[in-house]
CSV table of C-alpha atoms in Angstrom, one decimal:
chain,number,residue,atom,x,y,z
A,1,MET,CA,-42.5,-57.3,-27.2
A,2,ALA,CA,-44.2,-59.4,-24.6
A,3,GLY,CA,-42.8,-59.3,-21.0
A,4,GLU,CA,-40.4,-62.1,-20.4
A,5,GLY,CA,-42.4,-64.6,-18.3
A,6,ASP,CA,-45.0,-63.1,-16.1
A,7,LEU,CA,-44.7,-59.4,-15.3
A,8,LYS,CA,-47.1,-57.4,-13.0
A,9,LEU,CA,-47.0,-53.9,-11.8
A,10,LEU,CA,-48.8,-52.8,-8.6
A,11,GLY,CA,-49.5,-49.2,-8.8
A,12,LEU,CA,-51.6,-46.1,-8.3
A,13,LEU,CA,-52.5,-44.3,-11.5
A,14,VAL,CA,-51.6,-40.9,-10.1
A,15,SER,CA,-48.4,-41.8,-8.3
A,16,PRO,CA,-45.5,-40.1,-10.0
A,17,PHE,CA,-43.3,-43.0,-8.9
A,18,VAL,CA,-45.6,-45.5,-10.6
A,19,VAL,CA,-45.8,-43.3,-13.7
A,20,ARG,CA,-42.0,-43.2,-13.8
A,21,VAL,CA,-41.9,-47.1,-13.9
A,22,ARG,CA,-44.6,-47.2,-16.5
A,23,MET,CA,-42.7,-44.8,-18.7
A,24,ALA,CA,-39.7,-47.0,-18.5
A,25,LEU,CA,-41.7,-50.1,-19.4
A,26,SER,CA,-43.3,-48.2,-22.2
A,27,MET,CA,-39.9,-47.1,-23.5
A,28,LYS,CA,-38.9,-50.8,-23.7
A,29,GLY,CA,-42.1,-51.8,-25.3
A,30,VAL,CA,-42.7,-54.4,-22.5
A,31,SER,CA,-46.2,-55.7,-21.8
A,32,TYR,CA,-47.3,-56.3,-18.2
A,33,GLU,CA,-50.4,-56.7,-16.1
A,34,TYR,CA,-51.2,-53.5,-14.3
A,35,ILE,CA,-52.9,-53.8,-11.0
A,36,GLU,CA,-54.4,-50.7,-9.4
A,37,VAL,CA,-54.1,-50.7,-5.7
A,38,ASP,CA,-56.1,-48.7,-3.1
A,39,VAL,CA,-53.4,-47.0,-1.1
A,40,PHE,CA,-55.8,-45.8,1.5
A,41,ASN,CA,-57.0,-49.4,2.1
A,42,LYS,CA,-54.0,-51.6,1.4
A,43,SER,CA,-54.6,-54.9,-0.3
A,44,GLU,CA,-53.1,-58.2,0.6
A,45,ILE,CA,-51.0,-58.4,-2.5
A,46,LEU,CA,-49.3,-55.0,-1.7
A,47,LEU,CA,-48.6,-55.9,1.9
A,48,LYS,CA,-47.1,-59.2,0.8
A,49,SER,CA,-45.0,-57.9,-1.9
A,50,ASN,CA,-43.7,-54.8,-0.2
A,51,PRO,CA,-43.9,-55.6,3.5
A,52,VAL,CA,-41.1,-53.1,4.4
A,53,HIS,CA,-42.7,-50.0,3.0
A,54,GLU,CA,-46.2,-51.0,1.9
A,55,LYS,CA,-45.9,-48.7,-1.0
A,56,VAL,CA,-46.3,-48.6,-4.8
A,57,PRO,CA,-44.8,-49.1,-7.3
A,58,VAL,CA,-43.9,-52.8,-7.0
A,59,LEU,CA,-42.8,-54.7,-10.0
A,60,ILE,CA,-43.3,-58.4,-9.7
A,61,HIS,CA,-41.3,-60.4,-12.2
A,62,HIS,CA,-41.5,-64.2,-12.2
A,63,GLY,CA,-43.1,-63.9,-8.8
A,64,LYS,CA,-40.3,-61.8,-7.3
A,65,PRO,CA,-41.0,-58.3,-6.2
A,66,ILE,CA,-38.8,-55.3,-6.9
A,67,CYS,CA,-39.5,-52.1,-4.9
A,68,GLU,CA,-38.3,-48.4,-5.1
A,69,SER,CA,-39.1,-46.8,-8.4
A,70,LEU,CA,-35.5,-45.8,-9.3
A,71,ALA,CA,-34.3,-49.4,-8.5
A,72,ILE,CA,-37.1,-50.7,-10.7
A,73,VAL,CA,-36.2,-48.5,-13.6
A,74,GLU,CA,-32.6,-49.7,-13.4
A,75,TYR,CA,-33.8,-53.2,-13.2
A,76,VAL,CA,-36.0,-52.8,-16.3
A,77,ASP,CA,-33.1,-51.2,-18.2
A,78,GLU,CA,-30.8,-54.2,-17.2
A,79,VAL,CA,-33.3,-57.0,-17.9
A,80,TRP,CA,-34.5,-55.6,-21.2
A,81,GLY,CA,-31.0,-54.3,-22.0
A,82,GLY,CA,-31.2,-55.4,-25.6
A,83,ALA,CA,-34.4,-53.4,-26.3
A,84,ALA,CA,-33.5,-50.0,-27.6
A,85,PRO,CA,-33.4,-47.4,-26.3
A,86,SER,CA,-31.1,-47.6,-23.3
A,87,ILE,CA,-32.5,-45.7,-20.3
A,88,LEU,CA,-29.3,-45.1,-18.3
A,89,PRO,CA,-26.4,-43.4,-20.0
A,90,ALA,CA,-23.6,-45.6,-21.2
A,91,ASP,CA,-20.8,-43.6,-19.7
A,92,PRO,CA,-20.1,-44.3,-15.9
A,93,TYR,CA,-19.6,-40.6,-15.1
A,94,GLU,CA,-22.9,-39.6,-16.8
A,95,ARG,CA,-24.6,-42.4,-15.0
A,96,ALA,CA,-23.3,-41.2,-11.6
A,97,ILE,CA,-24.5,-37.7,-12.4
A,98,ALA,CA,-27.9,-38.9,-13.5
A,99,ARG,CA,-28.3,-41.0,-10.4
A,100,PHE,CA,-27.2,-38.0,-8.2
A,101,TRP,CA,-29.9,-35.8,-9.7
A,102,ALA,CA,-32.6,-38.5,-9.6
A,103,ALA,CA,-31.9,-39.0,-5.9
A,104,TYR,CA,-32.0,-35.2,-5.5
A,105,ILE,CA,-35.4,-35.1,-7.2
A,106,ASP,CA,-36.8,-37.7,-4.8
A,107,ASP,CA,-35.1,-36.3,-1.6
A,108,LYS,CA,-35.5,-32.6,-2.2
A,109,LEU,CA,-38.0,-31.8,-4.9
A,110,PHE,CA,-40.7,-34.4,-4.2
A,111,PRO,CA,-41.1,-33.6,-0.4
A,112,ALA,CA,-41.3,-29.9,-1.3
A,113,TRP,CA,-44.1,-30.1,-3.8
A,114,ILE,CA,-46.1,-32.8,-2.0
A,115,GLY,CA,-45.7,-30.6,1.1
A,116,ALA,CA,-47.4,-27.8,-0.8
A,117,VAL,CA,-50.3,-30.1,-1.7
A,118,LYS,CA,-50.7,-31.2,1.9
A,119,ALA,CA,-50.0,-27.8,3.5
A,120,ALA,CA,-52.5,-26.9,6.2
A,121,THR,CA,-51.9,-23.1,6.1
A,122,GLU,CA,-51.1,-20.6,3.4
A,123,GLU,CA,-47.8,-19.9,5.0
A,124,GLU,CA,-46.8,-23.5,5.0
A,125,LYS,CA,-47.8,-23.8,1.3
A,126,ALA,CA,-45.8,-20.7,0.4
A,127,GLU,CA,-42.8,-22.1,2.1
A,128,LYS,CA,-43.1,-25.4,0.3
A,129,VAL,CA,-43.6,-23.7,-3.0
A,130,SER,CA,-40.5,-21.7,-2.4
A,131,GLN,CA,-38.5,-24.9,-1.6
A,132,THR,CA,-39.9,-26.5,-4.8
A,133,LEU,CA,-38.7,-23.5,-6.9
A,134,ALA,CA,-35.3,-23.6,-5.3
A,135,ALA,CA,-34.9,-27.3,-6.2
A,136,LEU,CA,-36.1,-26.6,-9.7
A,137,ALA,CA,-33.5,-23.8,-10.0
A,138,ARG,CA,-30.8,-26.4,-9.3
A,139,LEU,CA,-32.3,-28.7,-11.8
A,140,GLU,CA,-32.3,-26.0,-14.4
A,141,GLU,CA,-28.5,-25.8,-13.9
A,142,ALA,CA,-28.3,-29.6,-14.0
A,143,PHE,CA,-30.1,-29.6,-17.3
A,144,ALA,CA,-27.7,-27.2,-18.9
A,145,LYS,CA,-24.8,-29.4,-17.9
A,146,CYS,CA,-26.3,-32.9,-18.6
A,147,SER,CA,-28.1,-32.1,-21.9
A,148,ASN,CA,-25.0,-30.6,-23.5
A,149,GLY,CA,-27.2,-28.5,-25.8
A,150,LYS,CA,-29.4,-31.5,-26.7
A,151,ALA,CA,-33.2,-32.0,-26.3
A,152,PHE,CA,-33.2,-34.1,-23.1
A,153,PHE,CA,-31.2,-34.7,-19.9
A,154,GLY,CA,-30.3,-38.0,-21.6
A,155,GLY,CA,-29.2,-36.3,-24.9
A,156,ASP,CA,-31.1,-36.8,-28.1
A,157,THR,CA,-33.6,-39.2,-26.5
A,158,VAL,CA,-35.5,-39.5,-23.2
A,159,GLY,CA,-33.3,-41.1,-20.5
A,160,TYR,CA,-33.2,-42.0,-16.8
A,161,LEU,CA,-33.1,-38.4,-15.5
A,162,ASP,CA,-35.8,-37.3,-17.9
A,163,LEU,CA,-38.0,-40.0,-16.4
A,164,ALA,CA,-37.0,-39.1,-12.9
A,165,LEU,CA,-38.1,-35.5,-13.3
A,166,GLY,CA,-40.7,-36.0,-16.1
A,167,CYS,CA,-43.0,-38.2,-14.1
A,168,ASN,CA,-43.7,-35.2,-11.8
A,169,LEU,CA,-44.8,-32.9,-14.5
A,170,PHE,CA,-48.5,-33.8,-14.5
A,171,TRP,CA,-48.5,-33.0,-10.8
A,172,PHE,CA,-47.0,-29.5,-11.5
A,173,GLU,CA,-50.0,-28.9,-13.7
A,174,THR,CA,-52.2,-30.2,-10.9
A,175,LEU,CA,-50.7,-27.6,-8.6
A,176,ARG,CA,-51.2,-24.9,-11.1
A,177,GLU,CA,-54.9,-25.9,-11.3
A,178,MET,CA,-55.4,-26.2,-7.6
A,179,PHE,CA,-53.3,-23.3,-6.3
A,180,ASP,CA,-52.7,-21.1,-9.4
A,181,VAL,CA,-48.9,-21.6,-8.9
A,182,GLU,CA,-46.5,-21.9,-11.9
A,183,LEU,CA,-43.6,-24.2,-10.9
A,184,ILE,CA,-41.8,-24.5,-14.1
A,185,ASP,CA,-42.0,-21.2,-16.0
A,186,GLU,CA,-40.2,-19.7,-18.9
A,187,GLY,CA,-39.0,-16.7,-16.9
A,188,ARG,CA,-37.3,-18.6,-14.1
A,189,THR,CA,-36.4,-21.9,-15.7
A,190,PRO,CA,-36.5,-21.5,-19.4
A,191,LEU,CA,-34.5,-24.6,-20.2
A,192,LEU,CA,-36.8,-26.8,-18.1
A,193,ALA,CA,-39.8,-25.1,-19.6
A,194,SER,CA,-38.9,-26.0,-23.1
A,195,TRP,CA,-37.7,-29.5,-22.0
A,196,ALA,CA,-41.1,-30.1,-20.3
A,197,GLN,CA,-42.8,-29.3,-23.5
A,198,ARG,CA,-40.7,-31.8,-25.5
A,199,PHE,CA,-41.0,-34.4,-22.7
A,200,GLY,CA,-44.8,-34.1,-22.8
A,201,GLU,CA,-44.8,-34.8,-26.5
A,202,ALA,CA,-42.4,-37.7,-26.4
A,203,ALA,CA,-44.3,-40.7,-27.8
A,204,ALA,CA,-42.6,-43.2,-25.6
A,205,VAL,CA,-43.9,-41.7,-22.4
A,206,LYS,CA,-47.1,-39.9,-23.2
A,207,ASP,CA,-49.7,-42.7,-22.8
A,208,VAL,CA,-49.0,-43.5,-19.2
A,209,VAL,CA,-49.5,-39.9,-17.9
A,210,PRO,CA,-52.9,-39.7,-16.2
A,211,ASN,CA,-55.3,-36.8,-16.6
A,212,VAL,CA,-54.8,-33.9,-14.3
A,213,ASP,CA,-58.4,-34.3,-13.1
A,214,LYS,CA,-57.5,-37.6,-11.5
A,215,ALA,CA,-54.5,-36.0,-9.7
A,216,VAL,CA,-56.7,-33.2,-8.5
A,217,GLU,CA,-59.2,-35.6,-7.2
A,218,HIS,CA,-56.5,-37.6,-5.4
A,219,ALA,CA,-55.0,-34.4,-3.9
A,220,LYS,CA,-58.3,-33.4,-2.5
A,221,LYS,CA,-58.7,-36.9,-1.0
A,222,MET,CA,-55.3,-36.6,0.6
A,223,ARG,CA,-56.1,-33.2,2.0
A,224,ARG,CA,-59.3,-34.5,3.5
A,225,MET,CA,-57.5,-37.3,5.1
A,226,PHE,CA,-54.3,-35.6,6.3
A,227,VAL,CA,-55.0,-31.9,6.7
A,228,HIS,CA,-56.8,-31.0,9.9
B,1,MET,CA,-4.4,-28.9,-18.5
B,2,ALA,CA,-6.4,-31.9,-17.4
B,3,GLU,CA,-6.3,-32.8,-13.7
B,4,LYS,CA,-5.4,-36.5,-13.4
B,5,GLY,CA,-5.9,-39.0,-10.6
B,6,VAL,CA,-8.3,-39.8,-7.9
B,7,LYS,CA,-9.1,-37.6,-4.9
B,8,VAL,CA,-11.4,-38.3,-2.0
B,9,PHE,CA,-12.7,-35.4,0.1
B,10,GLY,CA,-13.7,-36.8,3.4
B,11,MET,CA,-13.9,-36.5,7.2
B,12,TRP,CA,-12.0,-39.0,9.2
B,13,ALA,CA,-14.9,-40.2,11.3
B,14,SER,CA,-17.5,-40.3,8.6
B,15,PRO,CA,-19.1,-43.7,7.8
B,16,MET,CA,-20.2,-42.4,4.4
B,17,VAL,CA,-16.6,-41.5,3.4
B,18,ILE,CA,-15.2,-44.8,4.5
B,19,ARG,CA,-17.5,-46.6,1.9
B,20,VAL,CA,-15.6,-44.8,-0.8
B,21,GLU,CA,-12.3,-45.7,0.6
B,22,TRP,CA,-13.3,-49.4,0.9
B,23,ALA,CA,-14.4,-49.5,-2.7
B,24,LEU,CA,-11.2,-47.8,-4.0
B,25,ARG,CA,-9.0,-50.1,-2.0
B,26,LEU,CA,-10.9,-53.2,-3.1
B,27,LYS,CA,-10.1,-52.2,-6.7
B,28,GLY,CA,-6.5,-51.4,-5.8
B,29,VAL,CA,-6.9,-47.7,-6.9
B,30,ALA,CA,-4.5,-45.2,-5.5
B,31,TYR,CA,-6.1,-42.0,-4.2
B,32,GLU,CA,-5.3,-38.8,-2.5
B,33,TYR,CA,-7.3,-38.3,0.7
B,34,ILE,CA,-8.2,-34.8,1.8
B,35,ASP,CA,-9.6,-34.5,5.3
B,36,GLU,CA,-12.1,-31.7,5.7
B,37,ASP,CA,-13.0,-29.7,8.7
B,38,LEU,CA,-16.7,-29.7,8.4
B,39,GLY,CA,-17.0,-26.5,10.5
B,40,ASN,CA,-14.8,-24.8,7.9
B,41,LYS,CA,-15.2,-26.4,4.5
B,42,SER,CA,-12.5,-25.9,2.0
B,43,ASP,CA,-13.1,-23.9,-1.2
B,44,ALA,CA,-12.3,-27.0,-3.2
B,45,LEU,CA,-15.1,-29.0,-1.5
B,46,LEU,CA,-17.6,-26.2,-2.1
B,47,ARG,CA,-16.5,-26.0,-5.7
B,48,TYR,CA,-16.8,-29.7,-6.3
B,49,ASN,CA,-20.1,-30.2,-4.5
B,50,PRO,CA,-22.0,-26.9,-4.5
B,51,VAL,CA,-25.3,-28.7,-4.3
B,52,THR,CA,-25.1,-30.5,-1.0
B,53,LYS,CA,-21.6,-29.3,0.2
B,54,LYS,CA,-21.2,-32.7,1.9
B,55,VAL,CA,-18.5,-35.3,2.0
B,56,PRO,CA,-17.6,-37.7,0.5
B,57,VAL,CA,-16.8,-36.3,-2.9
B,58,LEU,CA,-14.8,-38.3,-5.3
B,59,VAL,CA,-12.9,-36.3,-7.9
B,60,HIS,CA,-11.7,-38.5,-10.8
B,61,ASP,CA,-9.5,-36.7,-13.4
B,62,GLY,CA,-11.0,-33.4,-12.3
B,63,GLU,CA,-14.6,-34.6,-12.4
B,64,PRO,CA,-16.5,-34.6,-9.1
B,65,ILE,CA,-19.1,-37.1,-7.9
B,66,ALA,CA,-21.1,-36.8,-4.7
B,67,GLU,CA,-23.3,-39.3,-2.7
B,68,SER,CA,-21.4,-42.2,-1.3
B,69,ALA,CA,-23.6,-45.0,-2.6
B,70,ILE,CA,-23.6,-43.5,-6.1
B,71,ILE,CA,-19.8,-43.1,-5.9
B,72,VAL,CA,-19.4,-46.8,-5.0
B,73,GLU,CA,-21.4,-47.9,-8.0
B,74,TYR,CA,-19.3,-45.5,-10.2
B,75,ILE,CA,-16.1,-47.1,-8.8
B,76,ASP,CA,-17.4,-50.5,-9.6
B,77,GLU,CA,-18.3,-49.5,-13.2
B,78,VAL,CA,-15.1,-47.6,-14.0
B,79,TRP,CA,-12.6,-50.2,-12.6
B,80,LYS,CA,-14.7,-53.0,-13.9
B,81,ASP,CA,-11.8,-55.5,-14.2
B,82,GLY,CA,-11.0,-55.5,-10.5
B,83,TYR,CA,-12.9,-56.8,-7.5
B,84,THR,CA,-16.7,-57.2,-8.2
B,85,ILE,CA,-18.7,-55.0,-5.9
B,86,MET,CA,-22.2,-55.0,-7.3
B,87,PRO,CA,-24.1,-58.3,-7.7
B,88,ALA,CA,-24.1,-59.6,-11.2
B,89,ASP,CA,-27.8,-60.6,-11.4
B,90,PRO,CA,-30.3,-57.7,-12.0
B,91,TYR,CA,-32.7,-58.9,-9.4
B,92,GLU,CA,-29.9,-59.1,-6.8
B,93,ARG,CA,-28.7,-55.6,-7.8
B,94,ALA,CA,-32.2,-54.3,-7.3
B,95,GLN,CA,-32.4,-55.9,-3.9
B,96,ALA,CA,-29.0,-54.4,-2.9
B,97,ARG,CA,-30.1,-50.9,-4.0
B,98,PHE,CA,-33.4,-51.3,-2.1
B,99,TRP,CA,-31.7,-52.3,1.1
B,100,ALA,CA,-29.0,-49.6,0.8
B,101,LYS,CA,-31.7,-47.0,0.6
B,102,TYR,CA,-33.6,-48.6,3.5
B,103,ALA,CA,-30.5,-48.6,5.7
B,104,ASP,CA,-29.6,-45.0,4.9
B,105,GLU,CA,-33.1,-43.7,5.3
B,106,LYS,CA,-34.7,-45.8,8.0
B,107,CYS,CA,-32.0,-47.5,10.0
B,108,ASN,CA,-29.8,-44.4,10.3
B,109,ALA,CA,-32.8,-42.3,11.4
B,110,ALA,CA,-33.6,-45.0,14.0
B,111,ILE,CA,-30.0,-45.4,15.3
B,112,PHE,CA,-29.1,-41.8,15.7
B,113,PRO,CA,-31.6,-41.0,18.5
B,114,VAL,CA,-30.1,-43.8,20.6
B,115,PHE,CA,-27.1,-41.6,21.2
B,116,THR,CA,-29.1,-38.5,22.0
B,117,ALA,CA,-32.0,-40.0,24.0
B,118,THR,CA,-31.9,-40.3,27.7
B,119,GLY,CA,-33.9,-42.1,30.4
B,120,GLU,CA,-37.2,-43.8,29.4
B,121,ALA,CA,-37.2,-42.4,25.9
B,122,GLN,CA,-33.9,-44.3,25.3
B,123,SER,CA,-35.3,-47.8,25.7
B,124,LYS,CA,-38.0,-46.9,23.2
B,125,VAL,CA,-35.5,-45.7,20.6
B,126,VAL,CA,-33.3,-48.7,21.2
B,127,HIS,CA,-36.3,-51.0,20.5
B,128,GLU,CA,-37.1,-49.1,17.3
B,129,ALA,CA,-33.5,-49.3,16.2
B,130,GLN,CA,-33.6,-53.0,16.8
B,131,GLN,CA,-36.8,-53.4,14.7
B,132,CYS,CA,-35.2,-51.6,11.8
B,133,LEU,CA,-32.0,-53.7,12.0
B,134,LYS,CA,-34.1,-56.9,12.3
B,135,THR,CA,-35.8,-56.0,9.0
B,136,LEU,CA,-32.4,-55.4,7.4
B,137,GLU,CA,-31.0,-58.6,8.9
B,138,LYS,CA,-33.4,-60.6,6.7
B,139,ALA,CA,-31.2,-59.8,3.8
B,140,LEU,CA,-28.4,-61.7,5.5
B,141,GLU,CA,-30.3,-65.0,5.9
B,142,GLY,CA,-28.2,-68.0,4.8
B,143,LYS,CA,-25.2,-65.8,3.9
B,144,LYS,CA,-21.9,-64.8,5.3
B,145,PHE,CA,-22.1,-61.3,3.8
B,146,PHE,CA,-25.0,-59.3,2.4
B,147,GLY,CA,-23.1,-59.9,-0.9
B,148,GLY,CA,-23.1,-63.7,-0.4
B,149,ASP,CA,-19.8,-65.3,0.0
B,150,ALA,CA,-17.9,-62.1,-0.6
B,151,PHE,CA,-18.0,-58.6,0.8
B,152,GLY,CA,-20.1,-56.6,-1.6
B,153,TYR,CA,-22.0,-53.4,-2.2
B,154,LEU,CA,-24.5,-53.7,0.6
B,155,ASP,CA,-21.7,-54.7,3.0
B,156,ILE,CA,-19.9,-51.6,2.0
B,157,VAL,CA,-22.9,-49.4,2.6
B,158,VAL,CA,-23.8,-50.8,6.0
B,159,GLY,CA,-20.4,-52.1,7.1
B,160,TRP,CA,-19.9,-49.0,9.3
B,161,TYR,CA,-22.4,-50.5,11.8
B,162,ALA,CA,-19.9,-53.1,12.8
B,163,HIS,CA,-17.5,-50.4,14.1
B,164,TRP,CA,-19.8,-47.7,15.2
B,165,LEU,CA,-22.7,-49.4,16.8
B,166,PRO,CA,-20.6,-51.0,19.5
B,167,ILE,CA,-19.1,-47.5,20.2
B,168,ILE,CA,-22.6,-46.0,20.3
B,169,GLU,CA,-23.7,-48.8,22.6
B,170,GLU,CA,-20.7,-48.2,25.0
B,171,VAL,CA,-21.1,-44.4,25.1
B,172,SER,CA,-24.8,-44.5,25.5
B,173,GLY,CA,-24.8,-47.4,28.0
B,174,VAL,CA,-27.2,-49.6,25.9
B,175,SER,CA,-27.2,-52.8,24.0
B,176,ILE,CA,-28.6,-52.9,20.5
B,177,VAL,CA,-27.0,-55.7,18.5
B,178,THR,CA,-27.1,-58.7,20.8
B,179,GLU,CA,-26.9,-62.4,20.2
B,180,GLU,CA,-30.5,-62.7,21.3
B,181,GLU,CA,-32.0,-59.9,19.3
B,182,LEU,CA,-29.8,-59.8,16.2
B,183,PRO,CA,-27.8,-63.0,15.9
B,184,LEU,CA,-27.2,-62.7,12.1
B,185,MET,CA,-26.1,-59.1,12.4
B,186,LYS,CA,-23.8,-59.9,15.3
B,187,ALA,CA,-22.1,-62.7,13.3
B,188,TRP,CA,-21.8,-60.4,10.3
B,189,PHE,CA,-20.1,-57.8,12.4
B,190,ASP,CA,-17.2,-60.3,13.0
B,191,GLN,CA,-17.0,-61.0,9.3
B,192,ILE,CA,-16.9,-57.3,8.4
B,193,LEU,CA,-14.2,-56.5,11.0
B,194,ALA,CA,-12.0,-59.3,9.5
B,195,VAL,CA,-12.1,-57.8,6.0
B,196,ASP,CA,-8.7,-56.4,5.0
B,197,VAL,CA,-9.9,-53.0,3.6
B,198,VAL,CA,-12.0,-52.5,6.7
B,199,LYS,CA,-9.1,-53.2,9.0
B,200,GLU,CA,-6.9,-50.8,7.1
B,201,THR,CA,-9.2,-47.9,7.3
B,202,LEU,CA,-11.3,-47.8,10.5
B,203,PRO,CA,-10.4,-45.2,13.1
B,204,PRO,CA,-8.8,-47.0,16.0
B,205,ARG,CA,-10.9,-47.7,19.1
B,206,ASP,CA,-7.9,-47.8,21.3
B,207,ASN,CA,-5.5,-45.0,21.5
B,208,THR,CA,-2.5,-46.6,19.7
B,209,SER,CA,-2.3,-44.2,16.8
B,210,ARG,CA,-4.2,-41.0,16.8
B,211,LYS,CA,-5.2,-38.3,14.5
B,212,THR,CA,-5.1,-34.7,15.7
B,213,LEU,CA,-8.6,-33.5,16.2
B,214,ILE,CA,-9.4,-29.9,16.0
B,215,TYR,CA,-13.1,-29.4,16.5
B,216,THR,CA,-15.0,-26.2,16.3
B,217,GLY,CA,-18.0,-26.1,18.6
B,218,SER,CA,-21.6,-25.3,17.7
B,219,ARG,CA,-22.5,-22.0,16.1
B,220,ALA,CA,-25.0,-21.0,18.9
B,221,GLN,CA,-22.7,-21.7,21.8
B,222,GLY,CA,-19.6,-20.0,20.5
B,223,GLN,CA,-16.6,-21.3,18.7
B,224,GLY,CA,-13.7,-23.2,20.2
B,225,ALA,CA,-11.7,-26.2,19.6
B,226,LEU,CA,-10.7,-29.4,21.3
B,227,VAL,CA,-7.1,-30.4,20.9
B,228,PRO,CA,-5.2,-33.5,22.0
B,229,VAL,CA,-3.4,-33.2,25.3
B,230,GLY,CA,0.2,-34.3,24.6
B,231,ASN,CA,0.3,-38.1,24.3
B,232,THR,CA,-2.7,-38.8,26.5
B,233,ASN,CA,-6.0,-40.1,25.7
B,234,ARG,CA,-7.8,-36.8,26.3
B,235,TYR,CA,-8.6,-33.7,24.5
B,236,GLN,CA,-9.0,-30.3,26.1
B,237,ARG,CA,-10.6,-27.0,25.3
B,238,PHE,CA,-8.5,-24.5,23.4
B,239,PRO,CA,-8.3,-21.7,24.1
B,240,PRO,CA,-9.2,-22.6,27.7
B,241,THR,CA,-11.9,-20.0,27.8
B,242,ALA,CA,-13.5,-21.0,24.4
B,243,GLY,CA,-17.2,-20.8,24.5
B,244,ASN,CA,-19.1,-23.3,26.6
B,245,LEU,CA,-17.3,-26.4,25.5
B,246,PRO,CA,-16.7,-29.0,28.2
B,247,GLU,CA,-13.2,-28.7,29.5
B,248,SER,CA,-12.0,-32.1,28.4
B,249,LEU,CA,-13.3,-35.2,26.8
B,250,PRO,CA,-12.0,-38.7,26.6
B,251,ARG,CA,-11.1,-39.7,23.0
B,252,GLN,CA,-13.8,-42.3,22.6
B,253,ARG,CA,-16.4,-39.7,23.0
B,254,ILE,CA,-14.6,-37.5,20.5
B,255,GLU,CA,-14.8,-40.2,17.9
B,256,VAL,CA,-18.5,-40.6,18.3
B,257,LEU,CA,-19.1,-36.9,18.5
B,258,GLY,CA,-16.9,-36.3,15.5
B,259,PHE,CA,-18.9,-38.9,13.6
B,260,LEU,CA,-22.1,-37.3,14.6
B,261,GLU,CA,-20.8,-34.0,13.5
B,262,GLY,CA,-20.1,-35.4,10.1
B,263,PHE,CA,-23.3,-37.3,10.2
B,264,ARG,CA,-25.7,-34.7,11.4
B,265,ASP,CA,-23.9,-31.4,12.0
B,266,ILE,CA,-25.0,-31.2,15.6
B,267,GLY,CA,-23.0,-29.0,17.9
B,268,LEU,CA,-20.6,-30.5,20.4
B,269,PHE,CA,-22.0,-28.5,23.3
B,270,HIS,CA,-25.5,-29.7,22.6
B,271,ILE,CA,-24.6,-33.3,22.8
B,272,ALA,CA,-22.3,-32.8,25.8
B,273,SER,CA,-24.9,-31.0,27.8
B,274,MET,CA,-27.4,-33.8,27.3
B,275,HIS,CA,-25.0,-36.3,28.6
B,276,GLN,CA,-23.3,-34.1,31.2
B,277,LYS,CA,-24.2,-36.3,34.1
B,278,ARG,CA,-23.9,-39.7,32.5
B,279,VAL,CA,-20.8,-39.4,30.4
B,280,TRP,CA,-18.2,-37.5,32.3
B,281,VAL,CA,-16.7,-39.3,35.2
């Protein structure tokens, strides 16, 4: 299905937040113009469309920008509401729980693992990894409750919370490659481990996940710039 | 046996809790309000919100939901035939969610230091708070409320500024939201304070009706409590030798400190000691 009117996405290939939005668009079968932005040397279009944060992703629909990946995913789900599948659960209570955990992922899990990537010392890295594992332990419990014995957080098919967490998976592989650390492992978080496998294979989201090499390259660039 | 009804676990001075009360009242939903002592959280709260252990928590027919902005959306969706809280248009909804996140992450972080900074550092943080609010103010342009003609989601999320910022300004001896710097926000404050559900729920600035405040001091400095002194405007340390708490505080300060406690879990003594010379008369 073609995007309604003009639809552009400003992004960075290796940003998990951008990947999250691309997964949502892919689920809806919506076409859009993807514009890769250099986040180290911000372009005019980014500064104009997200003056508040100067960050990606930014979805520009009919010339109007929408920022914040979770808000964009909800927007996509609402605008292309007719296009199956639905991203957010139908039930208000399940929606609230999904939103709670999505916010938890962004507020607690993300800063921990990105902190490990940027860590200046081994000590700091170990601390951040430990925080990441603690957050994942919580998410393991959340999976048990939300999935109700089914394949995904969203039930039988990939949903909002699957996207919220799933977009981080390629970065977990990146951390394994860079630091030899296993974040989601069968021993500690068996439910998440088997979910991660299924999510990785889900057709709707597979194509927008970048190669781990690109993420490694970006991580090294970040470390060169920010770690002194 | 299924638990029925609506409960709100809160703290009387918390701006996050009040959002939930506003949303429920707009919908005409009856609820049981349970006030928590954040220094001594109830088993029920910890059971309903083991992840963050914070207030507010809404419990609807036995099912708990945490995070005030998420709770407000839930209320709007469940009681969908009542007052409309979220904008109808998807783009407007995305904007409202964006600004709610901006306010909670950036503005709150910019406002809080105003209360704790002193001297030169204070004018710098006041300026930063104003910059943040100026950005947020753009979403008010041409409108009575953030929600347009009617009090809506974003008004619910940031409406607490209308009550608390003037208090913070008074206690800290600064001006943040002025006609000059933030005219739209100032006008919006008046609109907010005139809304019925807001008037019904804000803690009073004057001491006409009071709630009993038992406050436990910071963990480092030793425990103690501040209790109201008869029918006066003041609170005093109890027991008299408790920790290093100041001997007495006027109620206005307690409101703000209680709010900060709920907001940031900072010890009373710490705040008091920073303002020792300036605040106590």
